[in-house]
Amino acid sequence: MSAHVIGDTAVLTGRSLRHILRSPDTIITTAVTPIALMLLFVYVFGGAIDLGAGQGAYIDYMLPGILLITIASGIAYTAYRLFLDLQGGIFERFQSLPISRSSVLWAHVLTSVVSIMVSLAIVVGVALLMGFRTGASFGAWLGVIGMLLLFTLALTWLAIIPGLTAKTVDGASAFSYPLIFLPFISSAFVPTETMPGPVQWFAENQPVTSIVDTMRALFAGEPVGSDIWVAMAWLVGILVVAYVASMAIYRKKIS
């Protein structure tokens, strides 16, 4: 990015963040659903789930999946805020100003990243109160944070697409529902070996499983094996495709 783009992005990001600070219910709402699921699975279903020998506490096993659900919940607000800006005519006003066109989208993306990171911190804090413990080193924690950031960026750019193309507010945010439920058909909450054949095949070959397994290994201080490369391939692939598609749709819309 040039200095001009960075400066414009910083100003517009500050504008979006001020809106969130004046209405922090976005962050709270994003964190509430994952926390409720965490309480439900640990205290209601956790005792009935057999993880096998050596897996430790259930909260340690399922936290990576909960963190991904937190991100998937948060990106719905990205599409929602972008849709409202489009409908409110603010994009047309920005076009009359000497600012970088791409900075408008980057501001929404960076606002999403900041708000979701705060929600993730809240969820991790609650998990610690519920008994989550980790043997992760400082480097492993950096690896987990890096994967969460990359996952957030990938899904946020994905959220830009319905934000730009949806016809209604509900349509802008509804796309996130399948993403929220995707961790349930993965290794996030139960081992994939317990699933019937076709479901097991899907669970083992969709992106969430490799991401969750990598984060779980990092939290446990264990070798991550080949899962990390599969996870990175999925994350980078989704990010590149979503970014290119979003920018193409945006250029067409403002042309």
PDB file of C-alpha atoms in Angstrom:
ATOM      1  CA  MET A   1       0.000   0.000   0.000  1.00  0.00           C
ATOM      2  CA  SER A   2       1.155   3.567  -0.671  1.00  0.00           C
ATOM      3  CA  ALA A   3       1.332   6.155   2.100  1.00  0.00           C
ATOM      4  CA  HIS A   4      -1.784   7.783   0.627  1.00  0.00           C
ATOM      5  CA  VAL A   5      -3.768   4.536   0.828  1.00  0.00           C
ATOM      6  CA  ILE A   6      -2.506   3.799   4.345  1.00  0.00           C
ATOM      7  CA  GLY A   7      -3.436   7.274   5.552  1.00  0.00           C
ATOM      8  CA  ASP A   8      -6.923   7.129   4.049  1.00  0.00           C
ATOM      9  CA  THR A   9      -7.457   3.621   5.441  1.00  0.00           C
ATOM     10  CA  ALA A  10      -6.388   4.743   8.922  1.00  0.00           C
ATOM     11  CA  VAL A  11      -8.850   7.653   8.896  1.00  0.00           C
ATOM     12  CA  LEU A  12     -11.768   5.523   7.674  1.00  0.00           C
ATOM     13  CA  THR A  13     -10.908   2.702  10.088  1.00  0.00           C
ATOM     14  CA  GLY A  14     -10.964   5.203  12.943  1.00  0.00           C
ATOM     15  CA  ARG A  15     -14.419   6.299  11.811  1.00  0.00           C
ATOM     16  CA  SER A  16     -15.710   2.709  11.845  1.00  0.00           C
ATOM     17  CA  LEU A  17     -14.109   1.909  15.199  1.00  0.00           C
ATOM     18  CA  ARG A  18     -15.722   4.981  16.784  1.00  0.00           C
ATOM     19  CA  HIS A  19     -19.109   3.631  15.694  1.00  0.00           C
ATOM     20  CA  ILE A  20     -18.347   0.339  17.432  1.00  0.00           C
ATOM     21  CA  LEU A  21     -17.117   2.075  20.602  1.00  0.00           C
ATOM     22  CA  ARG A  22     -20.367   4.017  20.751  1.00  0.00           C
ATOM     23  CA  SER A  23     -22.293   0.758  20.329  1.00  0.00           C
ATOM     24  CA  PRO A  24     -20.212  -2.089  21.837  1.00  0.00           C
ATOM     25  CA  ASP A  25     -23.143  -4.497  21.602  1.00  0.00           C
ATOM     26  CA  THR A  26     -21.590  -5.796  18.363  1.00  0.00           C
ATOM     27  CA  ILE A  27     -18.601  -7.176  20.255  1.00  0.00           C
ATOM     28  CA  ILE A  28     -20.745  -8.434  23.130  1.00  0.00           C
ATOM     29  CA  THR A  29     -23.219 -10.160  20.803  1.00  0.00           C
ATOM     30  CA  THR A  30     -20.386 -11.778  18.857  1.00  0.00           C
ATOM     31  CA  ALA A  31     -18.977 -13.247  22.076  1.00  0.00           C
ATOM     32  CA  VAL A  32     -22.289 -14.292  23.664  1.00  0.00           C
ATOM     33  CA  THR A  33     -23.191 -17.130  21.268  1.00  0.00           C
ATOM     34  CA  PRO A  34     -19.783 -18.878  21.449  1.00  0.00           C
ATOM     35  CA  ILE A  35     -19.725 -18.533  25.233  1.00  0.00           C
ATOM     36  CA  ALA A  36     -23.239 -20.002  25.468  1.00  0.00           C
ATOM     37  CA  LEU A  37     -22.162 -22.918  23.261  1.00  0.00           C
ATOM     38  CA  MET A  38     -19.062 -23.423  25.378  1.00  0.00           C
ATOM     39  CA  LEU A  39     -21.119 -23.549  28.574  1.00  0.00           C
ATOM     40  CA  LEU A  40     -23.609 -25.932  26.951  1.00  0.00           C
ATOM     41  CA  PHE A  41     -21.016 -28.353  25.590  1.00  0.00           C
ATOM     42  CA  VAL A  42     -18.794 -28.385  28.672  1.00  0.00           C
ATOM     43  CA  TYR A  43     -21.408 -28.533  31.426  1.00  0.00           C
ATOM     44  CA  VAL A  44     -24.287 -30.341  29.681  1.00  0.00           C
ATOM     45  CA  PHE A  45     -22.840 -32.522  26.914  1.00  0.00           C
ATOM     46  CA  GLY A  46     -19.197 -32.728  27.953  1.00  0.00           C
ATOM     47  CA  GLY A  47     -19.638 -35.614  30.375  1.00  0.00           C
ATOM     48  CA  ALA A  48     -21.268 -37.757  27.700  1.00  0.00           C
ATOM     49  CA  ILE A  49     -18.570 -37.238  25.052  1.00  0.00           C
ATOM     50  CA  ASP A  50     -15.792 -39.809  24.963  1.00  0.00           C
ATOM     51  CA  LEU A  51     -12.614 -38.314  23.536  1.00  0.00           C
ATOM     52  CA  GLY A  52     -10.487 -41.376  24.159  1.00  0.00           C
ATOM     53  CA  ALA A  53      -7.470 -41.784  26.389  1.00  0.00           C
ATOM     54  CA  GLY A  54      -4.995 -38.940  26.819  1.00  0.00           C
ATOM     55  CA  GLN A  55      -7.175 -36.134  25.424  1.00  0.00           C
ATOM     56  CA  GLY A  56      -7.434 -34.158  28.681  1.00  0.00           C
ATOM     57  CA  ALA A  57     -10.288 -31.855  29.669  1.00  0.00           C
ATOM     58  CA  TYR A  58     -13.085 -31.327  27.173  1.00  0.00           C
ATOM     59  CA  ILE A  59     -12.750 -27.523  27.379  1.00  0.00           C
ATOM     60  CA  ASP A  60      -9.163 -27.874  26.114  1.00  0.00           C
ATOM     61  CA  TYR A  61     -10.336 -30.041  23.228  1.00  0.00           C
ATOM     62  CA  MET A  62     -13.202 -27.883  22.013  1.00  0.00           C
ATOM     63  CA  LEU A  63     -11.890 -24.329  22.515  1.00  0.00           C
ATOM     64  CA  PRO A  64     -10.312 -24.040  19.014  1.00  0.00           C
ATOM     65  CA  GLY A  65     -13.690 -24.776  17.427  1.00  0.00           C
ATOM     66  CA  ILE A  66     -15.387 -22.213  19.654  1.00  0.00           C
ATOM     67  CA  LEU A  67     -12.841 -19.581  18.592  1.00  0.00           C
ATOM     68  CA  LEU A  68     -13.614 -20.245  14.922  1.00  0.00           C
ATOM     69  CA  ILE A  69     -17.343 -19.933  15.631  1.00  0.00           C
ATOM     70  CA  THR A  70     -16.627 -16.576  17.297  1.00  0.00           C
ATOM     71  CA  ILE A  71     -14.967 -15.357  14.107  1.00  0.00           C
ATOM     72  CA  ALA A  72     -17.771 -16.687  11.897  1.00  0.00           C
ATOM     73  CA  SER A  73     -20.316 -14.908  14.111  1.00  0.00           C
ATOM     74  CA  GLY A  74     -18.402 -11.620  13.933  1.00  0.00           C
ATOM     75  CA  ILE A  75     -18.094 -11.375  10.174  1.00  0.00           C
ATOM     76  CA  ALA A  76     -21.870 -11.148   9.790  1.00  0.00           C
ATOM     77  CA  TYR A  77     -21.564  -7.617  11.200  1.00  0.00           C
ATOM     78  CA  THR A  78     -18.935  -6.771   8.574  1.00  0.00           C
ATOM     79  CA  ALA A  79     -21.368  -7.554   5.765  1.00  0.00           C
ATOM     80  CA  TYR A  80     -24.128  -5.744   7.679  1.00  0.00           C
ATOM     81  CA  ARG A  81     -22.096  -2.542   8.197  1.00  0.00           C
ATOM     82  CA  LEU A  82     -20.918  -2.520   4.588  1.00  0.00           C
ATOM     83  CA  PHE A  83     -24.479  -2.995   3.333  1.00  0.00           C
ATOM     84  CA  LEU A  84     -25.711  -0.075   5.449  1.00  0.00           C
ATOM     85  CA  ASP A  85     -22.932   2.178   4.137  1.00  0.00           C
ATOM     86  CA  LEU A  86     -23.905   1.307   0.574  1.00  0.00           C
ATOM     87  CA  GLN A  87     -27.593   1.922   1.200  1.00  0.00           C
ATOM     88  CA  GLY A  88     -26.873   5.160   3.050  1.00  0.00           C
ATOM     89  CA  GLY A  89     -25.056   6.626   0.065  1.00  0.00           C
ATOM     90  CA  ILE A  90     -21.785   7.132   1.886  1.00  0.00           C
ATOM     91  CA  PHE A  91     -19.854   5.364  -0.892  1.00  0.00           C
ATOM     92  CA  GLU A  92     -21.058   7.993  -3.368  1.00  0.00           C
ATOM     93  CA  ARG A  93     -19.904  10.753  -1.006  1.00  0.00           C
ATOM     94  CA  PHE A  94     -16.501   9.098  -0.628  1.00  0.00           C
ATOM     95  CA  GLN A  95     -16.146   8.956  -4.425  1.00  0.00           C
ATOM     96  CA  SER A  96     -16.447  12.736  -4.566  1.00  0.00           C
ATOM     97  CA  LEU A  97     -13.465  13.062  -2.204  1.00  0.00           C
ATOM     98  CA  PRO A  98      -9.769  12.675  -3.085  1.00  0.00           C
ATOM     99  CA  ILE A  99      -9.350   9.373  -1.208  1.00  0.00           C
ATOM    100  CA  SER A 100      -8.191   5.934  -2.253  1.00  0.00           C
ATOM    101  CA  ARG A 101     -11.075   3.747  -3.410  1.00  0.00           C
ATOM    102  CA  SER A 102      -9.655   0.549  -1.884  1.00  0.00           C
ATOM    103  CA  SER A 103      -9.265   2.216   1.535  1.00  0.00           C
ATOM    104  CA  VAL A 104     -13.060   2.092   1.978  1.00  0.00           C
ATOM    105  CA  LEU A 105     -13.059  -1.705   1.915  1.00  0.00           C
ATOM    106  CA  TRP A 106      -9.829  -2.024   3.899  1.00  0.00           C
ATOM    107  CA  ALA A 107     -11.342   0.118   6.644  1.00  0.00           C
ATOM    108  CA  HIS A 108     -14.241  -2.309   6.988  1.00  0.00           C
ATOM    109  CA  VAL A 109     -11.850  -5.255   6.995  1.00  0.00           C
ATOM    110  CA  LEU A 110      -9.549  -3.798   9.668  1.00  0.00           C
ATOM    111  CA  THR A 111     -12.525  -2.783  11.810  1.00  0.00           C
ATOM    112  CA  SER A 112     -13.768  -6.365  11.609  1.00  0.00           C
ATOM    113  CA  VAL A 113     -10.349  -7.722  12.606  1.00  0.00           C
ATOM    114  CA  VAL A 114     -10.083  -5.431  15.652  1.00  0.00           C
ATOM    115  CA  SER A 115     -13.619  -6.104  16.921  1.00  0.00           C
ATOM    116  CA  ILE A 116     -13.323  -9.872  16.401  1.00  0.00           C
ATOM    117  CA  MET A 117      -9.949  -9.992  18.188  1.00  0.00           C
ATOM    118  CA  VAL A 118     -11.591  -8.309  21.200  1.00  0.00           C
ATOM    119  CA  SER A 119     -14.419 -10.871  21.096  1.00  0.00           C
ATOM    120  CA  LEU A 120     -11.863 -13.699  20.915  1.00  0.00           C
ATOM    121  CA  ALA A 121     -10.051 -12.308  23.960  1.00  0.00           C
ATOM    122  CA  ILE A 122     -13.341 -12.292  25.886  1.00  0.00           C
ATOM    123  CA  VAL A 123     -14.070 -15.906  24.897  1.00  0.00           C
ATOM    124  CA  VAL A 124     -10.562 -17.064  25.894  1.00  0.00           C
ATOM    125  CA  GLY A 125     -10.948 -15.256  29.224  1.00  0.00           C
ATOM    126  CA  VAL A 126     -14.204 -17.093  29.939  1.00  0.00           C
ATOM    127  CA  ALA A 127     -12.589 -20.389  28.874  1.00  0.00           C
ATOM    128  CA  LEU A 128      -9.791 -19.818  31.400  1.00  0.00           C
ATOM    129  CA  LEU A 129     -12.392 -19.271  34.121  1.00  0.00           C
ATOM    130  CA  MET A 130     -14.042 -22.557  33.056  1.00  0.00           C
ATOM    131  CA  GLY A 131     -10.790 -24.461  33.468  1.00  0.00           C
ATOM    132  CA  PHE A 132      -9.019 -24.165  30.122  1.00  0.00           C
ATOM    133  CA  ARG A 133      -5.310 -24.803  30.540  1.00  0.00           C
ATOM    134  CA  THR A 134      -2.553 -24.863  27.972  1.00  0.00           C
ATOM    135  CA  GLY A 135       1.072 -25.878  27.807  1.00  0.00           C
ATOM    136  CA  ALA A 136       1.647 -23.660  24.779  1.00  0.00           C
ATOM    137  CA  SER A 137       4.931 -21.775  24.558  1.00  0.00           C
ATOM    138  CA  PHE A 138       5.129 -18.124  23.558  1.00  0.00           C
ATOM    139  CA  GLY A 139       5.881 -19.195  19.986  1.00  0.00           C
ATOM    140  CA  ALA A 140       2.895 -21.561  19.966  1.00  0.00           C
ATOM    141  CA  TRP A 141       0.630 -18.754  21.167  1.00  0.00           C
ATOM    142  CA  LEU A 142       1.925 -16.573  18.351  1.00  0.00           C
ATOM    143  CA  GLY A 143       1.094 -19.418  15.957  1.00  0.00           C
ATOM    144  CA  VAL A 144      -2.469 -19.655  17.299  1.00  0.00           C
ATOM    145  CA  ILE A 145      -2.951 -15.885  17.089  1.00  0.00           C
ATOM    146  CA  GLY A 146      -1.536 -15.855  13.563  1.00  0.00           C
ATOM    147  CA  MET A 147      -3.960 -18.557  12.439  1.00  0.00           C
ATOM    148  CA  LEU A 148      -6.888 -16.741  14.032  1.00  0.00           C
ATOM    149  CA  LEU A 149      -5.859 -13.500  12.302  1.00  0.00           C
ATOM    150  CA  LEU A 150      -5.536 -15.241   8.959  1.00  0.00           C
ATOM    151  CA  PHE A 151      -8.901 -16.983   9.418  1.00  0.00           C
ATOM    152  CA  THR A 152     -10.479 -13.636  10.339  1.00  0.00           C
ATOM    153  CA  LEU A 153      -9.014 -11.911   7.287  1.00  0.00           C
ATOM    154  CA  ALA A 154     -10.113 -14.733   4.980  1.00  0.00           C
ATOM    155  CA  LEU A 155     -13.702 -14.780   6.253  1.00  0.00           C
ATOM    156  CA  THR A 156     -13.900 -10.980   6.428  1.00  0.00           C
ATOM    157  CA  TRP A 157     -13.002 -10.608   2.758  1.00  0.00           C
ATOM    158  CA  LEU A 158     -15.546 -13.348   2.087  1.00  0.00           C
ATOM    159  CA  ALA A 159     -18.115 -11.268   3.998  1.00  0.00           C
ATOM    160  CA  ILE A 160     -17.381  -8.264   1.789  1.00  0.00           C
ATOM    161  CA  ILE A 161     -18.975 -10.082  -1.176  1.00  0.00           C
ATOM    162  CA  PRO A 162     -22.526 -10.353   0.257  1.00  0.00           C
ATOM    163  CA  GLY A 163     -22.062  -6.912   1.816  1.00  0.00           C
ATOM    164  CA  LEU A 164     -21.618  -5.511  -1.691  1.00  0.00           C
ATOM    165  CA  THR A 165     -24.167  -7.669  -3.513  1.00  0.00           C
ATOM    166  CA  ALA A 166     -27.028  -8.354  -1.070  1.00  0.00           C
ATOM    167  CA  LYS A 167     -30.443  -6.821  -1.716  1.00  0.00           C
ATOM    168  CA  THR A 168     -31.585  -6.813   1.933  1.00  0.00           C
ATOM    169  CA  VAL A 169     -30.032  -6.507   5.375  1.00  0.00           C
ATOM    170  CA  ASP A 170     -30.965 -10.110   6.175  1.00  0.00           C
ATOM    171  CA  GLY A 171     -29.349 -11.287   2.969  1.00  0.00           C
ATOM    172  CA  ALA A 172     -26.120  -9.467   3.829  1.00  0.00           C
ATOM    173  CA  SER A 173     -25.635 -11.287   7.124  1.00  0.00           C
ATOM    174  CA  ALA A 174     -27.364 -14.631   6.494  1.00  0.00           C
ATOM    175  CA  PHE A 175     -24.387 -16.044   4.570  1.00  0.00           C
ATOM    176  CA  SER A 176     -22.493 -16.441   7.864  1.00  0.00           C
ATOM    177  CA  TYR A 177     -24.898 -19.090   9.206  1.00  0.00           C
ATOM    178  CA  PRO A 178     -23.384 -22.004   7.232  1.00  0.00           C
ATOM    179  CA  LEU A 179     -19.922 -20.867   8.346  1.00  0.00           C
ATOM    180  CA  ILE A 180     -21.025 -20.879  11.992  1.00  0.00           C
ATOM    181  CA  PHE A 181     -22.299 -24.459  11.676  1.00  0.00           C
ATOM    182  CA  LEU A 182     -19.317 -25.759   9.679  1.00  0.00           C
ATOM    183  CA  PRO A 183     -17.246 -26.498  12.846  1.00  0.00           C
ATOM    184  CA  PHE A 184     -19.987 -28.870  14.006  1.00  0.00           C
ATOM    185  CA  ILE A 185     -19.196 -31.148  11.054  1.00  0.00           C
ATOM    186  CA  SER A 186     -15.483 -31.297  11.827  1.00  0.00           C
ATOM    187  CA  SER A 187     -13.160 -32.472  14.577  1.00  0.00           C
ATOM    188  CA  ALA A 188     -13.982 -29.355  16.619  1.00  0.00           C
ATOM    189  CA  PHE A 189     -16.279 -31.058  19.144  1.00  0.00           C
ATOM    190  CA  VAL A 190     -15.895 -34.815  18.661  1.00  0.00           C
ATOM    191  CA  PRO A 191     -13.279 -37.019  16.970  1.00  0.00           C
ATOM    192  CA  THR A 192     -14.125 -37.596  13.317  1.00  0.00           C
ATOM    193  CA  GLU A 193     -13.686 -41.356  13.862  1.00  0.00           C
ATOM    194  CA  THR A 194     -17.044 -41.415  15.643  1.00  0.00           C
ATOM    195  CA  MET A 195     -18.925 -40.138  12.580  1.00  0.00           C
ATOM    196  CA  PRO A 196     -20.622 -42.272   9.896  1.00  0.00           C
ATOM    197  CA  GLY A 197     -18.655 -42.806   6.668  1.00  0.00           C
ATOM    198  CA  PRO A 198     -19.799 -39.966   4.338  1.00  0.00           C
ATOM    199  CA  VAL A 199     -19.941 -37.445   7.195  1.00  0.00           C
ATOM    200  CA  GLN A 200     -16.482 -38.526   8.376  1.00  0.00           C
ATOM    201  CA  TRP A 201     -15.065 -38.061   4.871  1.00  0.00           C
ATOM    202  CA  PHE A 202     -16.510 -34.532   4.656  1.00  0.00           C
ATOM    203  CA  ALA A 203     -15.333 -33.656   8.171  1.00  0.00           C
ATOM    204  CA  GLU A 204     -11.781 -34.789   7.506  1.00  0.00           C
ATOM    205  CA  ASN A 205     -11.503 -32.955   4.185  1.00  0.00           C
ATOM    206  CA  GLN A 206     -13.039 -29.588   4.964  1.00  0.00           C
ATOM    207  CA  PRO A 207     -10.869 -26.643   6.107  1.00  0.00           C
ATOM    208  CA  VAL A 208     -12.067 -26.363   9.713  1.00  0.00           C
ATOM    209  CA  THR A 209     -10.695 -29.762  10.759  1.00  0.00           C
ATOM    210  CA  SER A 210      -7.094 -29.042   9.761  1.00  0.00           C
ATOM    211  CA  ILE A 211      -7.255 -25.576  11.345  1.00  0.00           C
ATOM    212  CA  VAL A 212      -8.752 -26.898  14.592  1.00  0.00           C
ATOM    213  CA  ASP A 213      -6.303 -29.809  14.799  1.00  0.00           C
ATOM    214  CA  THR A 214      -3.354 -27.463  14.269  1.00  0.00           C
ATOM    215  CA  MET A 215      -4.526 -25.040  16.963  1.00  0.00           C
ATOM    216  CA  ARG A 216      -5.236 -27.911  19.355  1.00  0.00           C
ATOM    217  CA  ALA A 217      -1.704 -29.243  18.890  1.00  0.00           C
ATOM    218  CA  LEU A 218      -0.225 -25.778  19.441  1.00  0.00           C
ATOM    219  CA  PHE A 219      -2.239 -25.303  22.644  1.00  0.00           C
ATOM    220  CA  ALA A 220      -1.092 -28.727  23.884  1.00  0.00           C
ATOM    221  CA  GLY A 221       2.548 -28.078  23.008  1.00  0.00           C
ATOM    222  CA  GLU A 222       2.576 -31.042  20.618  1.00  0.00           C
ATOM    223  CA  PRO A 223       3.974 -31.388  17.065  1.00  0.00           C
ATOM    224  CA  VAL A 224       1.504 -30.078  14.502  1.00  0.00           C
ATOM    225  CA  GLY A 225       2.573 -32.419  11.696  1.00  0.00           C
ATOM    226  CA  SER A 226       1.204 -31.869   8.196  1.00  0.00           C
ATOM    227  CA  ASP A 227      -2.068 -30.338   9.442  1.00  0.00           C
ATOM    228  CA  ILE A 228      -0.527 -26.872   9.561  1.00  0.00           C
ATOM    229  CA  TRP A 229       0.321 -26.934   5.844  1.00  0.00           C
ATOM    230  CA  VAL A 230      -3.158 -28.104   4.921  1.00  0.00           C
ATOM    231  CA  ALA A 231      -4.634 -25.397   7.151  1.00  0.00           C
ATOM    232  CA  MET A 232      -2.406 -22.692   5.670  1.00  0.00           C
ATOM    233  CA  ALA A 233      -3.250 -23.789   2.126  1.00  0.00           C
ATOM    234  CA  TRP A 234      -6.973 -23.510   2.890  1.00  0.00           C
ATOM    235  CA  LEU A 235      -6.617 -20.130   4.637  1.00  0.00           C
ATOM    236  CA  VAL A 236      -4.397 -18.509   2.033  1.00  0.00           C
ATOM    237  CA  GLY A 237      -6.498 -19.945  -0.799  1.00  0.00           C
ATOM    238  CA  ILE A 238      -9.772 -18.638   0.654  1.00  0.00           C
ATOM    239  CA  LEU A 239      -8.192 -15.250   1.399  1.00  0.00           C
ATOM    240  CA  VAL A 240      -6.793 -14.780  -2.113  1.00  0.00           C
ATOM    241  CA  VAL A 241      -9.998 -15.861  -3.872  1.00  0.00           C
ATOM    242  CA  ALA A 242     -12.220 -13.754  -1.585  1.00  0.00           C
ATOM    243  CA  TYR A 243      -9.979 -10.683  -1.920  1.00  0.00           C
ATOM    244  CA  VAL A 244      -9.831 -10.869  -5.719  1.00  0.00           C
ATOM    245  CA  ALA A 245     -13.589 -11.437  -5.992  1.00  0.00           C
ATOM    246  CA  SER A 246     -14.400  -8.631  -3.538  1.00  0.00           C
ATOM    247  CA  MET A 247     -12.197  -6.085  -5.307  1.00  0.00           C
ATOM    248  CA  ALA A 248     -13.603  -7.049  -8.712  1.00  0.00           C
ATOM    249  CA  ILE A 249     -17.202  -6.638  -7.480  1.00  0.00           C
ATOM    250  CA  TYR A 250     -16.318  -3.342  -5.758  1.00  0.00           C
ATOM    251  CA  ARG A 251     -14.667  -1.862  -8.862  1.00  0.00           C
ATOM    252  CA  LYS A 252     -17.660  -2.840 -10.968  1.00  0.00           C
ATOM    253  CA  LYS A 253     -20.036  -1.302  -8.436  1.00  0.00           C
ATOM    254  CA  ILE A 254     -18.298   2.072  -8.260  1.00  0.00           C
ATOM    255  CA  SER A 255     -17.430   2.313 -11.953  1.00  0.00           C
TER     256      SER A 255
END
